[in-house]
PDB file of C-alpha atoms and ligand atoms in Angstrom:
ATOM      1  CA  MET A   1      -9.553   5.527  21.517  1.00 38.00           C
ATOM      2  CA  ASN A   2      -8.576   4.989  25.131  1.00 43.00           C
ATOM      3  CA  ARG A   3      -5.407   3.226  26.183  1.00 44.00           C
ATOM      4  CA  ASP A   4      -7.046  -0.154  26.755  1.00 48.00           C
ATOM      5  CA  GLN A   5      -8.697  -0.188  23.335  1.00 48.00           C
ATOM      6  CA  SER A   6      -5.336   0.350  21.605  1.00 50.00           C
ATOM      7  CA  ARG A   7      -3.767  -2.716  23.250  1.00 53.00           C
ATOM      8  CA  LYS A   8      -3.222  -5.644  20.883  1.00 52.00           C
ATOM      9  CA  VAL A   9      -4.768  -8.805  22.306  1.00 64.00           C
ATOM     10  CA  GLY A  10      -5.402 -12.320  21.156  1.00 79.00           C
ATOM     11  CA  SER A  11      -3.886 -13.941  18.136  1.00 91.00           C
ATOM     12  CA  ALA A  12      -4.509 -14.435  14.428  1.00 93.00           C
ATOM     13  CA  MET A  13      -4.310 -17.433  12.175  1.00 94.00           C
ATOM     14  CA  VAL A  14      -3.139 -17.153   8.586  1.00 95.00           C
ATOM     15  CA  VAL A  15      -4.141 -20.129   6.478  1.00 94.00           C
ATOM     16  CA  GLY A  16      -1.783 -20.832   3.590  1.00 93.00           C
ATOM     17  CA  GLY A  17       1.952 -20.200   3.648  1.00 92.00           C
ATOM     18  CA  GLY A  18       2.339 -18.889   0.091  1.00 92.00           C
ATOM     19  CA  ILE A  19       3.862 -15.506  -0.583  1.00 91.00           C
ATOM     20  CA  ALA A  20       0.612 -13.695   0.344  1.00 93.00           C
ATOM     21  CA  GLY A  21       0.214 -15.696   3.545  1.00 94.00           C
ATOM     22  CA  MET A  22       3.832 -15.097   4.519  1.00 94.00           C
ATOM     23  CA  GLN A  23       3.522 -11.344   3.996  1.00 94.00           C
ATOM     24  CA  ALA A  24       0.189 -11.252   5.893  1.00 95.00           C
ATOM     25  CA  ALA A  25       1.771 -13.147   8.802  1.00 95.00           C
ATOM     26  CA  LEU A  26       4.724 -10.749   8.886  1.00 95.00           C
ATOM     27  CA  ASP A  27       2.485  -7.661   8.743  1.00 94.00           C
ATOM     28  CA  LEU A  28       0.284  -8.947  11.556  1.00 94.00           C
ATOM     29  CA  ALA A  29       3.244  -9.966  13.699  1.00 94.00           C
ATOM     30  CA  GLU A  30       4.934  -6.601  13.118  1.00 92.00           C
ATOM     31  CA  SER A  31       1.817  -4.891  14.422  1.00 91.00           C
ATOM     32  CA  GLY A  32       2.150  -6.857  17.664  1.00 90.00           C
ATOM     33  CA  ILE A  33      -0.233  -9.749  17.127  1.00 92.00           C
ATOM     34  CA  LYS A  34       0.705 -13.357  17.775  1.00 94.00           C
ATOM     35  CA  VAL A  35       0.327 -15.247  14.474  1.00 95.00           C
ATOM     36  CA  TYR A  36      -0.168 -18.919  13.680  1.00 95.00           C
ATOM     37  CA  LEU A  37       0.777 -19.569  10.059  1.00 96.00           C
ATOM     38  CA  ILE A  38      -0.811 -22.801   8.841  1.00 95.00           C
ATOM     39  CA  ASP A  39      -0.001 -24.776   5.720  1.00 94.00           C
ATOM     40  CA  ASN A  40      -0.977 -28.280   4.676  1.00 92.00           C
ATOM     41  CA  LYS A  41       2.342 -28.802   2.856  1.00 88.00           C
ATOM     42  CA  PRO A  42       5.595 -29.947   4.545  1.00 86.00           C
ATOM     43  CA  ALA A  43       6.973 -26.397   4.227  1.00 87.00           C
ATOM     44  CA  ILE A  44       5.726 -22.884   3.601  1.00 91.00           C
ATOM     45  CA  GLY A  45       6.510 -21.217   0.285  1.00 88.00           C
ATOM     46  CA  GLY A  46       3.555 -22.251  -1.863  1.00 87.00           C
ATOM     47  CA  VAL A  47       3.580 -22.103  -5.637  1.00 85.00           C
ATOM     48  CA  MET A  48       6.065 -19.255  -5.764  1.00 83.00           C
ATOM     49  CA  SER A  49       8.809 -21.531  -4.454  1.00 78.00           C
ATOM     50  CA  GLN A  50       8.427 -23.547  -7.670  1.00 78.00           C
ATOM     51  CA  LEU A  51       8.770 -20.565  -9.992  1.00 79.00           C
ATOM     52  CA  ASP A  52      11.931 -19.494 -11.679  1.00 75.00           C
ATOM     53  CA  LYS A  53      11.075 -15.943 -12.733  1.00 73.00           C
ATOM     54  CA  THR A  54       8.298 -13.557 -11.743  1.00 75.00           C
ATOM     55  CA  PHE A  55       6.339 -11.087 -13.847  1.00 72.00           C
ATOM     56  CA  PRO A  56       6.964  -8.229 -14.655  1.00 69.00           C
ATOM     57  CA  THR A  57      10.579  -7.734 -13.552  1.00 68.00           C
ATOM     58  CA  ASN A  58      11.778 -11.289 -14.184  1.00 69.00           C
ATOM     59  CA  ASP A  59      13.406 -11.348 -10.762  1.00 74.00           C
ATOM     60  CA  CYS A  60      13.991 -14.811  -9.379  1.00 77.00           C
ATOM     61  CA  ALA A  61      11.162 -15.986  -7.137  1.00 80.00           C
ATOM     62  CA  MET A  62      13.559 -17.174  -4.446  1.00 81.00           C
ATOM     63  CA  CYS A  63      15.127 -13.689  -4.200  1.00 81.00           C
ATOM     64  CA  ILE A  64      11.683 -12.358  -3.261  1.00 83.00           C
ATOM     65  CA  MET A  65      10.785 -15.208  -0.947  1.00 86.00           C
ATOM     66  CA  ALA A  66      14.029 -15.858   0.913  1.00 86.00           C
ATOM     67  CA  PRO A  67      14.045 -12.664   3.043  1.00 88.00           C
ATOM     68  CA  ARG A  68      10.445 -13.367   4.120  1.00 91.00           C
ATOM     69  CA  LEU A  69      11.237 -16.991   4.962  1.00 91.00           C
ATOM     70  CA  VAL A  70      14.131 -15.876   7.134  1.00 91.00           C
ATOM     71  CA  ALA A  71      12.063 -13.141   8.801  1.00 92.00           C
ATOM     72  CA  ILE A  72       9.275 -15.619   9.585  1.00 93.00           C
ATOM     73  CA  GLY A  73      11.726 -18.172  10.955  1.00 91.00           C
ATOM     74  CA  ARG A  74      13.217 -15.558  13.276  1.00 92.00           C
ATOM     75  CA  HIS A  75      10.051 -13.744  14.338  1.00 93.00           C
ATOM     76  CA  LYS A  76       9.205 -14.445  17.940  1.00 93.00           C
ATOM     77  CA  ASP A  77       5.481 -13.892  17.359  1.00 94.00           C
ATOM     78  CA  ILE A  78       5.028 -16.215  14.377  1.00 95.00           C
ATOM     79  CA  GLU A  79       4.466 -19.898  14.898  1.00 94.00           C
ATOM     80  CA  VAL A  80       4.564 -21.951  11.694  1.00 94.00           C
ATOM     81  CA  ILE A  81       2.459 -25.106  11.701  1.00 93.00           C
ATOM     82  CA  THR A  82       2.989 -27.246   8.608  1.00 92.00           C
ATOM     83  CA  LEU A  83       1.358 -30.464   7.413  1.00 92.00           C
ATOM     84  CA  ALA A  84      -1.819 -29.251   9.081  1.00 93.00           C
ATOM     85  CA  ASP A  85      -5.409 -28.830   7.925  1.00 92.00           C
ATOM     86  CA  ILE A  86      -8.243 -27.065   9.668  1.00 92.00           C
ATOM     87  CA  GLU A  87     -10.658 -29.651  10.982  1.00 92.00           C
ATOM     88  CA  LYS A  88     -13.174 -27.490  12.824  1.00 92.00           C
ATOM     89  CA  ILE A  89     -13.875 -23.846  13.541  1.00 92.00           C
ATOM     90  CA  ASP A  90     -16.008 -22.958  16.566  1.00 90.00           C
ATOM     91  CA  GLY A  91     -16.960 -19.647  18.103  1.00 87.00           C
ATOM     92  CA  GLY A  92     -17.270 -16.321  16.345  1.00 84.00           C
ATOM     93  CA  PRO A  93     -15.377 -13.115  15.564  1.00 82.00           C
ATOM     94  CA  GLY A  94     -13.068 -12.252  18.437  1.00 80.00           C
ATOM     95  CA  ASN A  95     -13.293 -15.693  19.952  1.00 84.00           C
ATOM     96  CA  PHE A  96     -12.598 -18.396  17.399  1.00 87.00           C
ATOM     97  CA  ARG A  97     -11.533 -21.838  18.452  1.00 89.00           C
ATOM     98  CA  ILE A  98      -9.741 -23.792  15.744  1.00 92.00           C
ATOM     99  CA  THR A  99      -9.092 -27.518  15.726  1.00 94.00           C
ATOM    100  CA  LEU A 100      -6.247 -28.645  13.489  1.00 94.00           C
ATOM    101  CA  ASN A 101      -5.486 -32.018  12.019  1.00 93.00           C
ATOM    102  CA  LYS A 102      -1.705 -32.331  11.888  1.00 90.00           C
ATOM    103  CA  LYS A 103      -0.123 -35.106   9.849  1.00 89.00           C
ATOM    104  CA  ALA A 104       2.946 -36.987  11.041  1.00 86.00           C
ATOM    105  CA  ARG A 105       6.286 -35.755   9.713  1.00 81.00           C
ATOM    106  CA  TYR A 106       8.331 -38.859  10.535  1.00 79.00           C
ATOM    107  CA  VAL A 107      11.383 -36.831  11.570  1.00 80.00           C
ATOM    108  CA  ASP A 108      12.027 -35.049  14.833  1.00 80.00           C
ATOM    109  CA  GLU A 109      11.667 -31.388  13.822  1.00 77.00           C
ATOM    110  CA  ALA A 110      13.454 -30.245  16.971  1.00 79.00           C
ATOM    111  CA  THR A 111      16.645 -32.175  16.209  1.00 84.00           C
ATOM    112  CA  CYS A 112      16.619 -32.325  12.375  1.00 82.00           C
ATOM    113  CA  THR A 113      19.405 -30.190  10.934  1.00 79.00           C
ATOM    114  CA  GLY A 114      18.521 -30.840   7.298  1.00 74.00           C
ATOM    115  CA  CYS A 115      21.823 -32.674   6.738  1.00 76.00           C
ATOM    116  CA  GLY A 116      20.170 -35.085   4.284  1.00 70.00           C
ATOM    117  CA  THR A 117      21.787 -38.230   5.757  1.00 74.00           C
ATOM    118  CA  CYS A 118      18.356 -39.815   6.128  1.00 76.00           C
ATOM    119  CA  VAL A 119      17.770 -39.323   2.396  1.00 70.00           C
ATOM    120  CA  SER A 120      20.917 -41.159   1.411  1.00 66.00           C
ATOM    121  CA  ASN A 121      20.105 -43.989   3.863  1.00 71.00           C
ATOM    122  CA  CYS A 122      16.464 -44.231   2.888  1.00 71.00           C
ATOM    123  CA  PRO A 123      15.585 -47.773   1.741  1.00 69.00           C
ATOM    124  CA  THR A 124      13.384 -46.342  -1.026  1.00 67.00           C
ATOM    125  CA  SER A 125      15.068 -44.446  -3.817  1.00 60.00           C
ATOM    126  CA  ASN A 126      14.275 -42.469  -6.917  1.00 58.00           C
ATOM    127  CA  ARG A 127      16.761 -44.573  -8.812  1.00 58.00           C
ATOM    128  CA  VAL A 128      15.257 -47.190 -11.089  1.00 56.00           C
ATOM    129  CA  GLN A 129      16.710 -50.520 -12.039  1.00 53.00           C
ATOM    130  CA  PRO A 130      18.587 -50.066 -15.296  1.00 54.00           C
ATOM    131  CA  VAL A 131      16.563 -51.642 -18.066  1.00 55.00           C
ATOM    132  CA  GLN A 132      18.504 -54.044 -20.253  1.00 52.00           C
ATOM    133  CA  LYS A 133      18.490 -52.325 -23.581  1.00 61.00           C
ATOM    134  CA  GLU A 134      20.765 -51.153 -26.310  1.00 69.00           C
ATOM    135  CA  LYS A 135      24.012 -49.669 -24.985  1.00 76.00           C
ATOM    136  CA  ILE A 136      24.211 -45.934 -25.424  1.00 81.00           C
ATOM    137  CA  GLU A 137      27.101 -44.984 -27.629  1.00 81.00           C
ATOM    138  CA  LEU A 138      28.954 -41.857 -26.620  1.00 86.00           C
ATOM    139  CA  GLN A 139      30.395 -39.539 -29.212  1.00 86.00           C
ATOM    140  CA  PRO A 140      34.146 -40.153 -29.542  1.00 87.00           C
ATOM    141  CA  GLU A 141      35.105 -36.631 -28.398  1.00 87.00           C
ATOM    142  CA  PHE A 142      33.295 -37.096 -25.058  1.00 88.00           C
ATOM    143  CA  LYS A 143      33.635 -40.810 -24.514  1.00 89.00           C
ATOM    144  CA  GLU A 144      36.819 -41.242 -22.507  1.00 92.00           C
ATOM    145  CA  LYS A 145      36.277 -38.307 -20.158  1.00 93.00           C
ATOM    146  CA  VAL A 146      32.585 -39.031 -19.564  1.00 93.00           C
ATOM    147  CA  ILE A 147      33.240 -42.682 -18.745  1.00 93.00           C
ATOM    148  CA  GLU A 148      36.034 -41.684 -16.365  1.00 94.00           C
ATOM    149  CA  ILE A 149      33.800 -39.150 -14.550  1.00 95.00           C
ATOM    150  CA  VAL A 150      30.787 -41.444 -14.329  1.00 94.00           C
ATOM    151  CA  GLU A 151      32.825 -44.440 -13.153  1.00 94.00           C
ATOM    152  CA  SER A 152      34.599 -42.458 -10.453  1.00 94.00           C
ATOM    153  CA  ASN A 153      31.340 -41.057  -9.050  1.00 93.00           C
ATOM    154  CA  LYS A 154      28.511 -43.460  -9.682  1.00 89.00           C
ATOM    155  CA  ASN A 155      28.901 -45.463  -6.469  1.00 88.00           C
ATOM    156  CA  ARG A 156      29.128 -42.520  -4.084  1.00 87.00           C
ATOM    157  CA  ASP A 157      26.155 -41.060  -2.211  1.00 83.00           C
ATOM    158  CA  GLY A 158      24.284 -38.570  -4.360  1.00 84.00           C
ATOM    159  CA  PRO A 159      26.378 -39.046  -7.502  1.00 90.00           C
ATOM    160  CA  LEU A 160      24.278 -36.961  -9.865  1.00 91.00           C
ATOM    161  CA  MET A 161      25.408 -33.428  -9.035  1.00 92.00           C
ATOM    162  CA  PRO A 162      29.156 -34.224  -9.010  1.00 93.00           C
ATOM    163  CA  ILE A 163      28.827 -36.071 -12.325  1.00 95.00           C
ATOM    164  CA  LEU A 164      26.915 -33.219 -13.945  1.00 94.00           C
ATOM    165  CA  GLN A 165      29.284 -30.581 -12.541  1.00 93.00           C
ATOM    166  CA  GLN A 166      32.396 -32.385 -13.707  1.00 94.00           C
ATOM    167  CA  ILE A 167      31.071 -33.085 -17.197  1.00 94.00           C
ATOM    168  CA  ASN A 168      29.763 -29.535 -17.511  1.00 92.00           C
ATOM    169  CA  SER A 169      33.127 -28.090 -16.563  1.00 89.00           C
ATOM    170  CA  ALA A 170      34.986 -30.497 -18.885  1.00 90.00           C
ATOM    171  CA  PHE A 171      32.955 -29.589 -22.001  1.00 90.00           C
ATOM    172  CA  ASN A 172      31.279 -26.344 -20.949  1.00 87.00           C
ATOM    173  CA  TYR A 173      27.907 -28.024 -21.465  1.00 90.00           C
ATOM    174  CA  LEU A 174      26.119 -31.315 -20.993  1.00 91.00           C
ATOM    175  CA  PRO A 175      25.911 -33.169 -24.300  1.00 87.00           C
ATOM    176  CA  GLU A 176      22.525 -34.838 -24.751  1.00 76.00           C
ATOM    177  CA  ASN A 177      23.821 -38.322 -25.358  1.00 85.00           C
ATOM    178  CA  THR A 178      25.867 -37.995 -22.219  1.00 91.00           C
ATOM    179  CA  LEU A 179      22.722 -37.495 -20.150  1.00 91.00           C
ATOM    180  CA  ASN A 180      21.285 -40.716 -21.565  1.00 90.00           C
ATOM    181  CA  TYR A 181      24.503 -42.459 -20.635  1.00 91.00           C
ATOM    182  CA  ILE A 182      24.411 -41.090 -17.067  1.00 92.00           C
ATOM    183  CA  SER A 183      20.829 -42.297 -16.766  1.00 90.00           C
ATOM    184  CA  GLN A 184      21.791 -45.747 -17.959  1.00 89.00           C
ATOM    185  CA  GLU A 185      24.805 -46.034 -15.665  1.00 90.00           C
ATOM    186  CA  THR A 186      23.330 -44.531 -12.485  1.00 90.00           C
ATOM    187  CA  GLY A 187      19.709 -45.661 -12.779  1.00 87.00           C
ATOM    188  CA  TYR A 188      18.311 -42.152 -12.433  1.00 88.00           C
ATOM    189  CA  PRO A 189      15.444 -41.482 -14.861  1.00 88.00           C
ATOM    190  CA  LEU A 190      16.421 -39.228 -17.748  1.00 86.00           C
ATOM    191  CA  ALA A 191      13.572 -36.836 -16.841  1.00 86.00           C
ATOM    192  CA  HIS A 192      15.067 -36.397 -13.362  1.00 87.00           C
ATOM    193  CA  ILE A 193      18.526 -35.676 -14.784  1.00 90.00           C
ATOM    194  CA  LEU A 194      17.107 -33.231 -17.322  1.00 88.00           C
ATOM    195  CA  ARG A 195      15.163 -31.433 -14.597  1.00 84.00           C
ATOM    196  CA  ILE A 196      18.405 -30.771 -12.717  1.00 87.00           C
ATOM    197  CA  ALA A 197      20.383 -29.970 -15.853  1.00 88.00           C
ATOM    198  CA  THR A 198      17.867 -27.344 -16.934  1.00 84.00           C
ATOM    199  CA  PHE A 199      17.214 -25.856 -13.484  1.00 80.00           C
ATOM    200  CA  TYR A 200      20.702 -24.563 -12.665  1.00 80.00           C
ATOM    201  CA  SER A 201      21.972 -21.797 -14.922  1.00 74.00           C
ATOM    202  CA  ALA A 202      25.537 -23.101 -14.462  1.00 79.00           C
ATOM    203  CA  PHE A 203      24.548 -26.095 -16.570  1.00 86.00           C
ATOM    204  CA  SER A 204      23.774 -25.957 -20.245  1.00 87.00           C
ATOM    205  CA  ILE A 205      22.382 -28.647 -22.515  1.00 87.00           C
ATOM    206  CA  VAL A 206      23.450 -26.798 -25.652  1.00 87.00           C
ATOM    207  CA  PRO A 207      27.066 -26.116 -26.655  1.00 88.00           C
ATOM    208  CA  ARG A 208      28.396 -22.842 -25.254  1.00 89.00           C
ATOM    209  CA  GLY A 209      31.237 -20.597 -26.225  1.00 89.00           C
ATOM    210  CA  LYS A 210      34.578 -20.563 -24.469  1.00 89.00           C
ATOM    211  CA  HIS A 211      33.658 -17.263 -22.792  1.00 91.00           C
ATOM    212  CA  ILE A 212      30.189 -16.769 -21.340  1.00 91.00           C
ATOM    213  CA  VAL A 213      29.217 -13.096 -21.315  1.00 94.00           C
ATOM    214  CA  ASN A 214      26.516 -12.651 -18.668  1.00 93.00           C
ATOM    215  CA  VAL A 215      24.787  -9.277 -18.835  1.00 95.00           C
ATOM    216  CA  CYS A 216      22.800  -8.737 -15.653  1.00 93.00           C
ATOM    217  CA  MET A 217      19.177  -7.881 -16.451  1.00 91.00           C
ATOM    218  CA  GLY A 218      18.047  -7.865 -12.797  1.00 87.00           C
ATOM    219  CA  THR A 219      15.969  -4.922 -11.648  1.00 87.00           C
ATOM    220  CA  THR A 220      18.820  -2.699 -10.411  1.00 89.00           C
ATOM    221  CA  CYS A 221      20.976  -3.266 -13.476  1.00 92.00           C
ATOM    222  CA  TYR A 222      17.989  -2.931 -15.769  1.00 91.00           C
ATOM    223  CA  VAL A 223      17.055   0.531 -14.490  1.00 92.00           C
ATOM    224  CA  ARG A 224      20.715   1.528 -14.891  1.00 92.00           C
ATOM    225  CA  GLY A 225      20.813   0.673 -18.555  1.00 92.00           C
ATOM    226  CA  SER A 226      21.703  -2.999 -18.895  1.00 94.00           C
ATOM    227  CA  GLU A 227      19.299  -3.297 -21.819  1.00 94.00           C
ATOM    228  CA  ARG A 228      21.484  -0.913 -23.854  1.00 94.00           C
ATOM    229  CA  LEU A 229      24.592  -2.847 -22.792  1.00 95.00           C
ATOM    230  CA  MET A 230      22.989  -6.044 -24.022  1.00 96.00           C
ATOM    231  CA  GLU A 231      22.244  -4.398 -27.386  1.00 95.00           C
ATOM    232  CA  ARG A 232      25.865  -3.269 -27.674  1.00 96.00           C
ATOM    233  CA  PHE A 233      27.258  -6.730 -26.866  1.00 96.00           C
ATOM    234  CA  SER A 234      24.775  -8.192 -29.304  1.00 95.00           C
ATOM    235  CA  ASP A 235      25.861  -5.775 -32.077  1.00 95.00           C
ATOM    236  CA  LEU A 236      29.558  -6.425 -31.551  1.00 95.00           C
ATOM    237  CA  LEU A 237      29.295 -10.187 -31.264  1.00 94.00           C
ATOM    238  CA  LYS A 238      26.614 -10.396 -33.966  1.00 94.00           C
ATOM    239  CA  VAL A 239      24.516 -12.796 -31.925  1.00 94.00           C
ATOM    240  CA  LYS A 240      21.266 -12.446 -30.029  1.00 93.00           C
ATOM    241  CA  PRO A 241      21.018 -13.105 -26.280  1.00 92.00           C
ATOM    242  CA  GLU A 242      21.314 -16.827 -25.484  1.00 88.00           C
ATOM    243  CA  GLU A 243      23.215 -17.423 -28.746  1.00 91.00           C
ATOM    244  CA  THR A 244      26.824 -18.447 -29.338  1.00 92.00           C
ATOM    245  CA  THR A 245      29.182 -16.983 -31.915  1.00 93.00           C
ATOM    246  CA  PRO A 246      29.936 -19.343 -34.843  1.00 92.00           C
ATOM    247  CA  ASP A 247      33.589 -19.618 -33.755  1.00 90.00           C
ATOM    248  CA  MET A 248      32.388 -20.921 -30.338  1.00 90.00           C
ATOM    249  CA  MET A 249      34.287 -18.155 -28.567  1.00 92.00           C
ATOM    250  CA  TYR A 250      31.416 -16.259 -26.887  1.00 93.00           C
ATOM    251  CA  THR A 251      27.965 -17.043 -25.587  1.00 93.00           C
ATOM    252  CA  LEU A 252      25.839 -14.013 -24.759  1.00 94.00           C
ATOM    253  CA  LYS A 253      23.391 -14.414 -21.913  1.00 90.00           C
ATOM    254  CA  GLY A 254      20.974 -12.256 -19.948  1.00 91.00           C
ATOM    255  CA  VAL A 255      20.991 -13.239 -16.269  1.00 87.00           C
ATOM    256  CA  ARG A 256      19.046 -12.125 -13.197  1.00 81.00           C
ATOM    257  CA  CYS A 257      21.013 -10.444 -10.431  1.00 84.00           C
ATOM    258  CA  ILE A 258      24.563 -11.655 -10.106  1.00 85.00           C
ATOM    259  CA  GLY A 259      24.714 -10.403  -6.530  1.00 83.00           C
ATOM    260  CA  CYS A 260      26.565  -7.122  -6.934  1.00 85.00           C
ATOM    261  CA  CYS A 261      23.746  -4.632  -7.371  1.00 87.00           C
ATOM    262  CA  GLY A 262      25.976  -1.900  -5.877  1.00 88.00           C
ATOM    263  CA  LEU A 263      28.037  -2.113  -9.088  1.00 91.00           C
ATOM    264  CA  ALA A 264      25.033  -1.922 -11.426  1.00 91.00           C
ATOM    265  CA  PRO A 265      24.969  -2.249 -14.337  1.00 94.00           C
ATOM    266  CA  ALA A 266      27.120  -5.341 -14.008  1.00 94.00           C
ATOM    267  CA  VAL A 267      28.487  -7.818 -16.506  1.00 95.00           C
ATOM    268  CA  MET A 268      30.205 -11.090 -15.676  1.00 94.00           C
ATOM    269  CA  VAL A 269      32.519 -12.863 -18.112  1.00 93.00           C
ATOM    270  CA  GLY A 270      33.517 -16.272 -16.797  1.00 85.00           C
ATOM    271  CA  ASP A 271      34.251 -15.589 -13.121  1.00 84.00           C
ATOM    272  CA  THR A 272      35.197 -11.925 -13.587  1.00 91.00           C
ATOM    273  CA  VAL A 273      32.709  -9.206 -12.700  1.00 93.00           C
ATOM    274  CA  PHE A 274      32.772  -5.825 -14.434  1.00 95.00           C
ATOM    275  CA  GLY A 275      30.881  -3.137 -12.529  1.00 93.00           C
ATOM    276  CA  LYS A 276      29.369   0.219 -13.527  1.00 94.00           C
ATOM    277  CA  VAL A 277      29.773  -0.766 -17.150  1.00 95.00           C
ATOM    278  CA  THR A 278      29.042   1.844 -19.810  1.00 95.00           C
ATOM    279  CA  ILE A 279      28.433   1.315 -23.500  1.00 94.00           C
ATOM    280  CA  LYS A 280      31.932   2.640 -24.178  1.00 95.00           C
ATOM    281  CA  ASP A 281      33.439  -0.143 -21.999  1.00 95.00           C
ATOM    282  CA  VAL A 282      31.918  -2.979 -24.017  1.00 95.00           C
ATOM    283  CA  PRO A 283      34.610  -3.252 -26.760  1.00 94.00           C
ATOM    284  CA  ASP A 284      37.358  -3.139 -24.098  1.00 93.00           C
ATOM    285  CA  ILE A 285      35.745  -5.949 -22.137  1.00 94.00           C
ATOM    286  CA  LEU A 286      35.487  -8.140 -25.216  1.00 93.00           C
ATOM    287  CA  SER A 287      39.034  -7.352 -26.326  1.00 91.00           C
ATOM    288  CA  LYS A 288      40.412  -8.727 -23.045  1.00 89.00           C
ATOM    289  CA  TYR A 289      39.025 -12.115 -23.983  1.00 86.00           C
ATOM    290  CA  LYS A 290      40.042 -11.911 -27.623  1.00 75.00           C
ATOM    291  CA  LYS A 291      43.686 -11.916 -26.495  1.00 48.00           C
ATOM    292  CA  THR A 292      43.221 -15.050 -24.406  1.00 50.00           C
ATOM    293  CA  ALA A 293      41.222 -16.848 -27.090  1.00 44.00           C
TER     294      ALA A 293
HETATM  295  S1  FES J   1      20.491  -6.592 -10.391  1.00 84.56           S
HETATM  296 FE1  FES J   1      22.354  -6.768 -11.423  1.00 84.56          FE
HETATM  297  S2  FES J   1      23.723  -7.399  -9.906  1.00 84.56           S
HETATM  298 FE2  FES J   1      21.818  -7.326  -8.870  1.00 84.56          FE
END
């Protein structure tokens, strides 16, 4: 191959900004080719951006995607074109000419910072008019606090997350009747509230113990023996993963990467992280929380 033949010329177009398209765009750009990454959606990411876990390691999809999204955003040789479809392809190999049909985005991409102010000022809303129906009765143990939290937040912009966070931290979970009440008082559909409540692992819609024992089952911790740690916690607490002890003191959970892989295998109880945990450490960890029970 002479020198001229080895020179990279021209450009490539990758159609579809899912995980495969993103990786293809990065590989091409890394080999020195200008890449146009096309997607007909408002953003790249594809189906994987909607997944929680991925087979077979159960790693979170976003942990796999995020580094590629950042790399694409920063790569000088990748131009992302979203909301675009291919209208026509002319020419042949080595000399294609592509005509795109790009839909309007209705925001200025060059100046948008993603602050979300336009969402809160949008005249359309995903709130629905509360339907006049039977008042939802709250259980006495939640009533006063829930009403206080909902009343103090329901008229602010984006009230849902603060309401859910405050109720979750008051009771350590989100009681089901409470979600109905939030829906009634804020006008958000119950399905929308449930979608949020079940998406974030910080929220729970079932009662949880006073101490949440999170055993990291992410890839790094897993290969360093977190499965055996989970078995040991399970034996000592006499509950299976995702269960709570009958005295409501401990909930045992398997979680995916708590962000300290250098300390693998890691366990987090409440806000405290225990690193390089061995099977012998498990009773000591639990005993710390017995004293504060
Ligand atoms: S895999 Fe366990 S902390 Fe990252």
